[in-house]
mmCIF file of C-alpha atoms and ligand atoms in Angstrom:
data_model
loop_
_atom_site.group_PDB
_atom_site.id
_atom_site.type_symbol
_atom_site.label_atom_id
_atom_site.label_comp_id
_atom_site.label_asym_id
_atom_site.label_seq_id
_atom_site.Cartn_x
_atom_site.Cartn_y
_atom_site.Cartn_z
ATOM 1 C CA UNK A 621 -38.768 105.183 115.799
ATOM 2 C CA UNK A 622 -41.772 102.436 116.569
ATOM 3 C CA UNK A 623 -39.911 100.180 114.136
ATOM 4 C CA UNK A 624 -36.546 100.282 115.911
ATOM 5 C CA UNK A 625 -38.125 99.214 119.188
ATOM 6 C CA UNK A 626 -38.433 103.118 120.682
ATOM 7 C CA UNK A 627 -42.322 103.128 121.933
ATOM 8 C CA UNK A 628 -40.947 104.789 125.152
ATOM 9 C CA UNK A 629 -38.192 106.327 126.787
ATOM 10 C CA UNK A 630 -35.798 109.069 125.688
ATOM 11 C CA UNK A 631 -38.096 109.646 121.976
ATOM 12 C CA UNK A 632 -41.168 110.460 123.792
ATOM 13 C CA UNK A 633 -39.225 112.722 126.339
ATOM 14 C CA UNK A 634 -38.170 114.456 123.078
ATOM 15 C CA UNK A 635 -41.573 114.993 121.885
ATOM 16 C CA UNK A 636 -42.921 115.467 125.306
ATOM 17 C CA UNK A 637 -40.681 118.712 125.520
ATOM 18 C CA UNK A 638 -41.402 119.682 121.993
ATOM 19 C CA UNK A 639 -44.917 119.688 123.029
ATOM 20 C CA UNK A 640 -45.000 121.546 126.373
ATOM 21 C CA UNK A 641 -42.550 124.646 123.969
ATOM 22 C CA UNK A 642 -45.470 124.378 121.396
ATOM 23 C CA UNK A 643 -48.092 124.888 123.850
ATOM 24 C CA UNK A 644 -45.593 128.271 125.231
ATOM 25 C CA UNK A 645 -45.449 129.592 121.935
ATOM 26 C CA UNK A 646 -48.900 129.289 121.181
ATOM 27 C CA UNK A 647 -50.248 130.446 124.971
ATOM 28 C CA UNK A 648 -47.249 133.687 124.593
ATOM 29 C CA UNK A 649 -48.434 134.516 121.027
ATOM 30 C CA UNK A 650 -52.179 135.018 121.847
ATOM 31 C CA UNK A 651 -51.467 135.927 125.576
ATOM 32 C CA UNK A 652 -52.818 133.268 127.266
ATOM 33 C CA UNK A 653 -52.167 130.725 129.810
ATOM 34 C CA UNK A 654 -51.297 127.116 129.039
ATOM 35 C CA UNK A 655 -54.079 126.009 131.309
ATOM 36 C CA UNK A 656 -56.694 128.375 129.910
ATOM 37 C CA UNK A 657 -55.795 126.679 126.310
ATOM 38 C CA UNK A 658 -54.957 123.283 127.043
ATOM 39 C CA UNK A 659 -58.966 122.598 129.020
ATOM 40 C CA UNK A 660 -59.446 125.482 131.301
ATOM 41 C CA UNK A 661 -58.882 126.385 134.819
ATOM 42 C CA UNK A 662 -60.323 123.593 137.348
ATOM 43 C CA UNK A 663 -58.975 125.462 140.479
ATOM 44 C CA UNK A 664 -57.087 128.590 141.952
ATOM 45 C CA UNK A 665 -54.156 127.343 143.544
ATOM 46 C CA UNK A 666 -52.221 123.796 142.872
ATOM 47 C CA UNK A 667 -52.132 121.645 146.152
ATOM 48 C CA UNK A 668 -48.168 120.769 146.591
ATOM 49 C CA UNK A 669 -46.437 118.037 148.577
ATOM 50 C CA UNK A 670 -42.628 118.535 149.693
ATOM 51 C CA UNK A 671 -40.622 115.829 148.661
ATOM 52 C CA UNK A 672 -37.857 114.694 152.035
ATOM 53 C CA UNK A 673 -35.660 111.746 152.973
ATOM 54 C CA UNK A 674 -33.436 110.100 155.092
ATOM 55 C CA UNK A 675 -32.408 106.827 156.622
ATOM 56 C CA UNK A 676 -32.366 108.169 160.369
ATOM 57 C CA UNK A 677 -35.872 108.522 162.065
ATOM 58 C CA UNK A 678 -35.434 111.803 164.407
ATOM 59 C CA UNK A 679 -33.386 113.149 161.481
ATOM 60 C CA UNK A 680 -36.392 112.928 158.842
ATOM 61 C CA UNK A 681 -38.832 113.740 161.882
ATOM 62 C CA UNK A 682 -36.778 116.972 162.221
ATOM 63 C CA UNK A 683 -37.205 117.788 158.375
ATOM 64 C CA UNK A 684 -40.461 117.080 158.361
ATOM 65 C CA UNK A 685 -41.004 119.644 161.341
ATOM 66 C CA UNK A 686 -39.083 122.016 159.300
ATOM 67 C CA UNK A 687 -40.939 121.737 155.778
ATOM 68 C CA UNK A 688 -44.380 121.983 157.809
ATOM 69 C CA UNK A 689 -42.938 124.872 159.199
ATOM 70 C CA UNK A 690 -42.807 126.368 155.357
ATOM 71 C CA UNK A 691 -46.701 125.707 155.391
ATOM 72 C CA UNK A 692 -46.310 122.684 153.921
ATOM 73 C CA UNK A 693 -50.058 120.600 154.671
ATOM 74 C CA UNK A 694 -48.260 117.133 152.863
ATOM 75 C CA UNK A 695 -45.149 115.283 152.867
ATOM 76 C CA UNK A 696 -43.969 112.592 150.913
ATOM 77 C CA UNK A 697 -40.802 110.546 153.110
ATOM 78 C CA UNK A 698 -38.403 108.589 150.327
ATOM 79 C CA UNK A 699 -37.545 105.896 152.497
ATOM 80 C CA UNK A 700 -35.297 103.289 150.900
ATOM 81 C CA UNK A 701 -34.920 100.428 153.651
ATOM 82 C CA UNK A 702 -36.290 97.439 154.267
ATOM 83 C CA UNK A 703 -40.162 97.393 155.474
ATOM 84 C CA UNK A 704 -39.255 97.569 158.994
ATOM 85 C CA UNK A 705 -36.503 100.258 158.283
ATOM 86 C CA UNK A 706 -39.250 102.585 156.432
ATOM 87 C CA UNK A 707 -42.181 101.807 159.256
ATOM 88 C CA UNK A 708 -40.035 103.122 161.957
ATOM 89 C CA UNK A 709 -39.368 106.335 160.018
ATOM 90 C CA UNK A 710 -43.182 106.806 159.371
ATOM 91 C CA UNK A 711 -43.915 106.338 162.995
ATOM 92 C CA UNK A 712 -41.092 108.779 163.759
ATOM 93 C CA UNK A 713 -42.508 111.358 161.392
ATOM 94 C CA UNK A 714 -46.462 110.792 162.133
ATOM 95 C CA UNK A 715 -45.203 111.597 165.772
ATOM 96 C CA UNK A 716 -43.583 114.132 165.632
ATOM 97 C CA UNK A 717 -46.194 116.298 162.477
ATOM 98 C CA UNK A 718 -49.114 115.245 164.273
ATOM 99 C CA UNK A 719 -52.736 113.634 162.873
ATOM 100 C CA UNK A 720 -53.612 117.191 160.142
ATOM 101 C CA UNK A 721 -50.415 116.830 157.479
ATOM 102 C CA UNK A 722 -51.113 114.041 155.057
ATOM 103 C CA UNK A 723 -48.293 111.472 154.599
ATOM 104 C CA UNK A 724 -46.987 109.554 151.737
ATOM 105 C CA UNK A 725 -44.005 107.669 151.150
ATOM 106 C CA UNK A 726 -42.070 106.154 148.036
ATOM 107 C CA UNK A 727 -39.656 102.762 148.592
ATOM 108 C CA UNK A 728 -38.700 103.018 145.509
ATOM 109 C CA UNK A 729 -39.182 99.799 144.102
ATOM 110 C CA UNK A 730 -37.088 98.330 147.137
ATOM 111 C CA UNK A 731 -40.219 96.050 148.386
ATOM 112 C CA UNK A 732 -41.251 92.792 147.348
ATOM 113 C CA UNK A 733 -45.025 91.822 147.172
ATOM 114 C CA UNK A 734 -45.031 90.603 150.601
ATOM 115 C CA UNK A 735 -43.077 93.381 152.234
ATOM 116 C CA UNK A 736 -45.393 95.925 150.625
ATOM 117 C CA UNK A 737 -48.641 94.358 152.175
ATOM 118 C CA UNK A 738 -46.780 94.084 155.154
ATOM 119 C CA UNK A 739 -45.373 97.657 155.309
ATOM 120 C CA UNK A 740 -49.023 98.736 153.866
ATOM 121 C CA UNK A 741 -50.913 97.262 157.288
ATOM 122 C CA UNK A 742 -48.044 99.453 159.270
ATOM 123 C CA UNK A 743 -48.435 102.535 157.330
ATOM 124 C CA UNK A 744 -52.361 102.025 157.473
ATOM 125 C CA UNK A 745 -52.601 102.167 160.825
ATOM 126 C CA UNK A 746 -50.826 105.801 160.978
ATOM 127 C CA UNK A 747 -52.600 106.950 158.494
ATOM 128 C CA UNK A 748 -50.791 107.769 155.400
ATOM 129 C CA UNK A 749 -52.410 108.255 151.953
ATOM 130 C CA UNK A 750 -50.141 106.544 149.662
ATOM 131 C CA UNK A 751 -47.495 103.595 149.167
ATOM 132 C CA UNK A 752 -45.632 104.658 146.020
ATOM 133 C CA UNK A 753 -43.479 102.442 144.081
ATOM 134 C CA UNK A 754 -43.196 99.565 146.470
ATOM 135 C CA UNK A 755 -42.328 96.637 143.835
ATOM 136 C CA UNK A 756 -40.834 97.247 139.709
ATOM 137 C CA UNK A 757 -43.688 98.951 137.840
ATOM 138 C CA UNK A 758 -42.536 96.307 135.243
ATOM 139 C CA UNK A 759 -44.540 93.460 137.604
ATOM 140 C CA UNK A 760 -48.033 94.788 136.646
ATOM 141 C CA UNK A 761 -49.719 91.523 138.526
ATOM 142 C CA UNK A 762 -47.806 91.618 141.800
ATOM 143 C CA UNK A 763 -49.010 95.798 142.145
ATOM 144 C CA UNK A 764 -52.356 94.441 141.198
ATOM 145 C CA UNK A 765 -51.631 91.943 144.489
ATOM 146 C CA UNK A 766 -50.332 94.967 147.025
ATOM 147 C CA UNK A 767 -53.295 96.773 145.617
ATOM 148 C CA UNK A 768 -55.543 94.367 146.642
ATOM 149 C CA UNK A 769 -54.780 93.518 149.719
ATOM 150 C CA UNK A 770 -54.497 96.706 150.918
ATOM 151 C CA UNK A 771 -57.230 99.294 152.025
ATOM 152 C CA UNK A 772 -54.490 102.022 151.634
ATOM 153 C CA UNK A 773 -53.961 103.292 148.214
ATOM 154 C CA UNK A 774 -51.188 102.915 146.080
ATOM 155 C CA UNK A 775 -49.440 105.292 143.654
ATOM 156 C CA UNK A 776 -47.199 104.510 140.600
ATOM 157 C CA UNK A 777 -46.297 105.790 137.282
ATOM 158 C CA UNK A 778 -43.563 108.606 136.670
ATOM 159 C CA UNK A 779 -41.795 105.693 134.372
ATOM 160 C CA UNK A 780 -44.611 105.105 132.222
ATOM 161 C CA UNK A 781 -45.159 107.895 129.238
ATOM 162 C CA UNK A 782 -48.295 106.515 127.117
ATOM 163 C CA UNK A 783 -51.783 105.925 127.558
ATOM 164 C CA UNK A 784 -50.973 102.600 125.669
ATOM 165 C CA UNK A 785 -48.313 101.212 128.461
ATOM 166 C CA UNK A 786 -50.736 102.417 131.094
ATOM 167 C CA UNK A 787 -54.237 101.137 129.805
ATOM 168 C CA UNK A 788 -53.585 97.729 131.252
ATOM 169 C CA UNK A 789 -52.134 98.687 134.547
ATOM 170 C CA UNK A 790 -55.827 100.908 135.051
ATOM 171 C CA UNK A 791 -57.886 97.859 133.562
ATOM 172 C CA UNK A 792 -56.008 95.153 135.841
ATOM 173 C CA UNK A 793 -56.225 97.935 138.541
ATOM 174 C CA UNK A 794 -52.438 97.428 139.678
ATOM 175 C CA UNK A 795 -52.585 100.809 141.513
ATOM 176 C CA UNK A 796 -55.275 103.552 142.488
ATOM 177 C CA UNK A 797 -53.228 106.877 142.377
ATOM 178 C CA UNK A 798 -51.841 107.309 139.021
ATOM 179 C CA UNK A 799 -48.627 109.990 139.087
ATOM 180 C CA UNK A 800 -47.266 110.181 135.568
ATOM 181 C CA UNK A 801 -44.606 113.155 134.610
ATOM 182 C CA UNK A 802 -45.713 115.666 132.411
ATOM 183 C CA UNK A 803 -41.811 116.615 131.160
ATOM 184 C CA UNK A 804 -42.280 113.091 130.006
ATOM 185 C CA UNK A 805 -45.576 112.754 128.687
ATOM 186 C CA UNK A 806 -46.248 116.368 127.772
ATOM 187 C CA UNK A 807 -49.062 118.324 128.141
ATOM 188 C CA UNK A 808 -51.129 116.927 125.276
ATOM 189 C CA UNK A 809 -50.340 113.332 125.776
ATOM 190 C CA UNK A 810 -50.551 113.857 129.798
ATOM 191 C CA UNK A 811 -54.049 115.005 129.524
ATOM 192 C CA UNK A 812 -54.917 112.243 127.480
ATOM 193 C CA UNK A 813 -53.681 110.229 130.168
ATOM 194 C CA UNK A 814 -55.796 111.470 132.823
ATOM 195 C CA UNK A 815 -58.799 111.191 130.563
ATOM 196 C CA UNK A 816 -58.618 107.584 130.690
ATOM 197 C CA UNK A 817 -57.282 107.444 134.219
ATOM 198 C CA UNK A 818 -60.736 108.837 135.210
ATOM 199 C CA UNK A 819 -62.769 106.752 133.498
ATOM 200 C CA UNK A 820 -61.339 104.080 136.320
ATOM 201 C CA UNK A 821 -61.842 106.608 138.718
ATOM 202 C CA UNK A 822 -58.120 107.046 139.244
ATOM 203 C CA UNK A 823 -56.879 110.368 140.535
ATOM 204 C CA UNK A 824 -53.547 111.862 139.503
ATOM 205 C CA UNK A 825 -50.998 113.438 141.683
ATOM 206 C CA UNK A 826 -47.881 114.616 138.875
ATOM 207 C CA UNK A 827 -44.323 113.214 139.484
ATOM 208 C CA UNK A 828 -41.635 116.272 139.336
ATOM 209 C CA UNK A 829 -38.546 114.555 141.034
ATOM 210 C CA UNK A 830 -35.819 116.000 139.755
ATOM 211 C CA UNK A 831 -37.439 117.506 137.003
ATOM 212 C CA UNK A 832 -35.984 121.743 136.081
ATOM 213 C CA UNK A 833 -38.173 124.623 136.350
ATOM 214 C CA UNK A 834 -39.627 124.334 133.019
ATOM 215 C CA UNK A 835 -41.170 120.703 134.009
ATOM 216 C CA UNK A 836 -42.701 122.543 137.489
ATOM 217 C CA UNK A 837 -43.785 125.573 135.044
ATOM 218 C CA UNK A 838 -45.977 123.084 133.004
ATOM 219 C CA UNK A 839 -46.772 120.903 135.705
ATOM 220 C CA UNK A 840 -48.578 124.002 137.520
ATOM 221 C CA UNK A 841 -50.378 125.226 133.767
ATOM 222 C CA UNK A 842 -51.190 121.428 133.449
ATOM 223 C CA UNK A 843 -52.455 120.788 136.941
ATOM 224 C CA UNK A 844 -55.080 123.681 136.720
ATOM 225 C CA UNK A 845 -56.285 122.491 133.853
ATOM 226 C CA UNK A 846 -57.069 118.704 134.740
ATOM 227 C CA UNK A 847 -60.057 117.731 136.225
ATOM 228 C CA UNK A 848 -58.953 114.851 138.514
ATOM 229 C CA UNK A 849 -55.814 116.450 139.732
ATOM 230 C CA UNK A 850 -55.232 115.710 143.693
ATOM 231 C CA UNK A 851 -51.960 116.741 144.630
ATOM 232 C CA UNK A 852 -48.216 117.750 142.537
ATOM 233 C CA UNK A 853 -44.634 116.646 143.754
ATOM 234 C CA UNK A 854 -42.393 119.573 144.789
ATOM 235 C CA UNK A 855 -38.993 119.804 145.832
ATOM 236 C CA UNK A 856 -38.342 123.205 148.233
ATOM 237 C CA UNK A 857 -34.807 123.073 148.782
ATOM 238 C CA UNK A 858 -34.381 122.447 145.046
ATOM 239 C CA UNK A 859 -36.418 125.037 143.371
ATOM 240 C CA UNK A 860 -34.099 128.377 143.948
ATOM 241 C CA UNK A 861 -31.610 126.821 142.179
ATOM 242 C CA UNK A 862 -33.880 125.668 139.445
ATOM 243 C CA UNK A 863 -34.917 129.190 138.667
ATOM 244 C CA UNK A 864 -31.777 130.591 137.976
ATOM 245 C CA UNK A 865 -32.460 129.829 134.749
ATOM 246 C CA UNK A 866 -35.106 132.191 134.544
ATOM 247 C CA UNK A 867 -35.831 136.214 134.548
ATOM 248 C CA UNK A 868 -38.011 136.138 137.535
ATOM 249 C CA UNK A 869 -38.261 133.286 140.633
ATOM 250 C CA UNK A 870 -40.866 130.763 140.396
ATOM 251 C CA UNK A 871 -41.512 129.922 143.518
ATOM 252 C CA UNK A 872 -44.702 128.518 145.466
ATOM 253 C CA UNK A 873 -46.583 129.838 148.779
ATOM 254 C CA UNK A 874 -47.363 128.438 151.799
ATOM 255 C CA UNK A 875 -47.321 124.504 149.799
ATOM 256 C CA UNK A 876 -49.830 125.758 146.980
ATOM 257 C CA UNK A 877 -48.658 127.254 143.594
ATOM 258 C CA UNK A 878 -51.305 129.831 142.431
ATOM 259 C CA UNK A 879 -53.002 129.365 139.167
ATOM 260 C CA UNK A 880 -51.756 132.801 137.673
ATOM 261 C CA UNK A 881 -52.912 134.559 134.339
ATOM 262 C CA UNK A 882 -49.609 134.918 132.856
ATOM 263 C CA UNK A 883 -49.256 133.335 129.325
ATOM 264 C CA UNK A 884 -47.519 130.609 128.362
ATOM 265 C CA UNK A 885 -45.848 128.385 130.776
ATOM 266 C CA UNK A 886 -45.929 131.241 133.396
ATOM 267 C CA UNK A 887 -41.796 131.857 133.041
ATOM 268 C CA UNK A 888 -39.335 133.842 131.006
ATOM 269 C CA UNK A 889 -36.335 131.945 130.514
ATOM 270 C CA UNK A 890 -33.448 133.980 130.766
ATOM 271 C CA UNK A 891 -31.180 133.302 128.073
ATOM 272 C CA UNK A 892 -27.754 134.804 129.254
ATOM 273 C CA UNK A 893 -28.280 132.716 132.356
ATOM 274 C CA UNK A 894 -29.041 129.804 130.802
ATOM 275 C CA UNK A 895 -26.027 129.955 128.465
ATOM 276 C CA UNK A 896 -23.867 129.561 131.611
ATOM 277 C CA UNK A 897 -25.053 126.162 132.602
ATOM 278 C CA UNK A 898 -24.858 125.139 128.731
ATOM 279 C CA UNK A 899 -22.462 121.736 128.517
ATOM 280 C CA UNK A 900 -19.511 123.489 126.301
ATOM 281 C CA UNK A 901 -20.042 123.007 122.523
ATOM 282 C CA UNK A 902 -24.029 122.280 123.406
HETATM 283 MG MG1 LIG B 269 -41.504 108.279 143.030
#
C-alpha cells in the first residue's frame, strides 16, 4: 500500500501482528521459545516499570507507595500539566519513594521546546531517568534541541514503526532512549530496529500502553532476546483483565517477568473466552 501513501500506521500494525503469530506458530511447532528463535536469550528475567498517573500530587505519591509496595524498583508518572504542574508531582513522588526506585515520566507531547528544558533542569535535579514525549515526535529538530540541552535523557518512539522513519531521528540524535512498540513493529522488524538503534548507542525500553496480553507476551519473548534492552512498560492494574483471554494468567513477579522456556509466545489463548469479547458479527 506504499503507492497509496500507507508507509505507516494501521498496514504495518497488520503485518506487525501477522509477524509476532508467525513467529508463535513456528516457536509452538518445534517447541521453542520466541526468544530462543528470534536471537537468543540475553537475560533471565525482563526488568519492568509500572505505568501510574494523576493530576493530584499526594494522590500519585500514594500510588506510587502502593506499586513499590508490589516490588516494583521503577515507575513511570504520566503527568499531563503544564511544566510546573508535572514538577510538583515529581517532587511529590521522589519524596515520598525515596532516592533507590528509578523515575520516569511521559507529558505526552503537552510541552513545548522551552518547557521541556525547563521541566528537564527540575526533573534533573531529583533524579529521574527519562523525559518521554515532551514535544510532537513529528518536530524531529526541536527533540534534537530538548536533547541537547539537557544532561537527562530523553525517550520517544511508540508512534514510529520503521527503521526508515526512525534512522533520522538516531542520526540527528533527537532523543537517547528509543521505546518503539513491538505490537506495532513486530518482532522481526522491532529487532531490526534495535540493531540500528545500537549502532548510536541508543538503548531501548519497549512501549506496551494499552497494548492486550498478546503485545506483553511478545514484548517479554522479544525483550530476552535483544541485546540493548533496558527496561519494558507494564501496566499492573491492567494485566488481570488482559489475561482473560487466555488459558492460564500471565502475570509478572516482584516488577520482573521471567524469561521462561515455554514455546511460542509463552500463552495459550483461550478460544471460548476470547469469543466472548468478539465485536458481534467479527
Ligand atoms: Mg509514552
Amino acid at each position: 500500500m506504499r503507492e497509496r501513501g500507507h508507509l505507516t500506521g494501521f498496514y504495518i500494525d497488520a503485518l506487525a501482528g501477522t509477524d509476532i503469530a508467525l513467529w508463535d506458530v513456528v516457536g509452538k511447532a518445534i517447541g521453542k521459545p520466541v526468544h530462543k528463535i528470534a536471537g537468543g536469550r540475553y537475560r533471565e528475567e525482563i526488568l519492568l516499570y509500572a505505568g501510574i498517573g494523576g493530576t493530584d500530587p499526594a494522590k500519585v505519591a500514594e500510588a506510587a507507595e502502593e506499586h513499590v509496595g508490589y516490588g516494583y524498583q521503577a515507575l513511570k508518572l504520566h503527568l499531563l500539566l503544564d511544566a510546573e504542574g508535572v514538577a510538583e508531582i515529581c517532587r511529590a513522588v521522589r519524596q515520598r519513594v525515596g532516592p533507590g526506585i528509578m523515575l520516569m515520566v511521559d507529558t505526552h507531547m503537552r510541552q513545548t521546546v522551552s518547557s521541556s528544558i525547563r521541566l528537564g533542569r527540575e526533573l534533573e535535579k531529583l533524579n529521574f531517568t527519562w523525559l518521554e514525549a515532551p514535544i510532537i515526535p513529528d518536530d524531529i529538530p526541536g527533540q534534537a534541541e530538548i536533547t541537547r540541552a539537557l544532561d537527562m535523557a530523553v525517550a520517544i518512539g511508540e508512534w514510529t514503526r520503521t527503521r526508515y522513519e526512525m534512522r533520522e531521528q538516531f542520526e540527528r540524535r533527537a532523543y537517547d532512549i528509543l521505546m518503539h512498540d513491538i505490537a506495532r513493529t513486530g518482532i522481526t522488524e522491532g529487532h531490526r530496529i534495535a540493531t540500528l538503534a545500537d549502532t548510536y548507542n541508543i538503548p531501548v525500553a519497549p512501549h506496551v500502553g494499552g497494548g492486550g496480553i498478546l503485545s506483553v507476551a511478545a514484548t517479554v519473548e522479544w525483550s530476552a532476546s535483544c541485546p540493548n534492552f533496558m527496561i519494558m512498560e507494564h501496566a499492573p492494574h491492567a494485566n488481570a483483565m488482559k489475561s482473560r483471554i487466555l488459558k492460564e494468567p500471565y502475570e509478572p513477579e516482584n516488577g520482573y517477568y521471567k524469561v521462561t522456556d515455554r514455546p511460542g509466545l509463552g500463552v495459550e489463548v483461550d478460544e471460548v473466552a476470547l469469543e466472548t469479547y468478539a465485536f458481534p458479527g467479527s
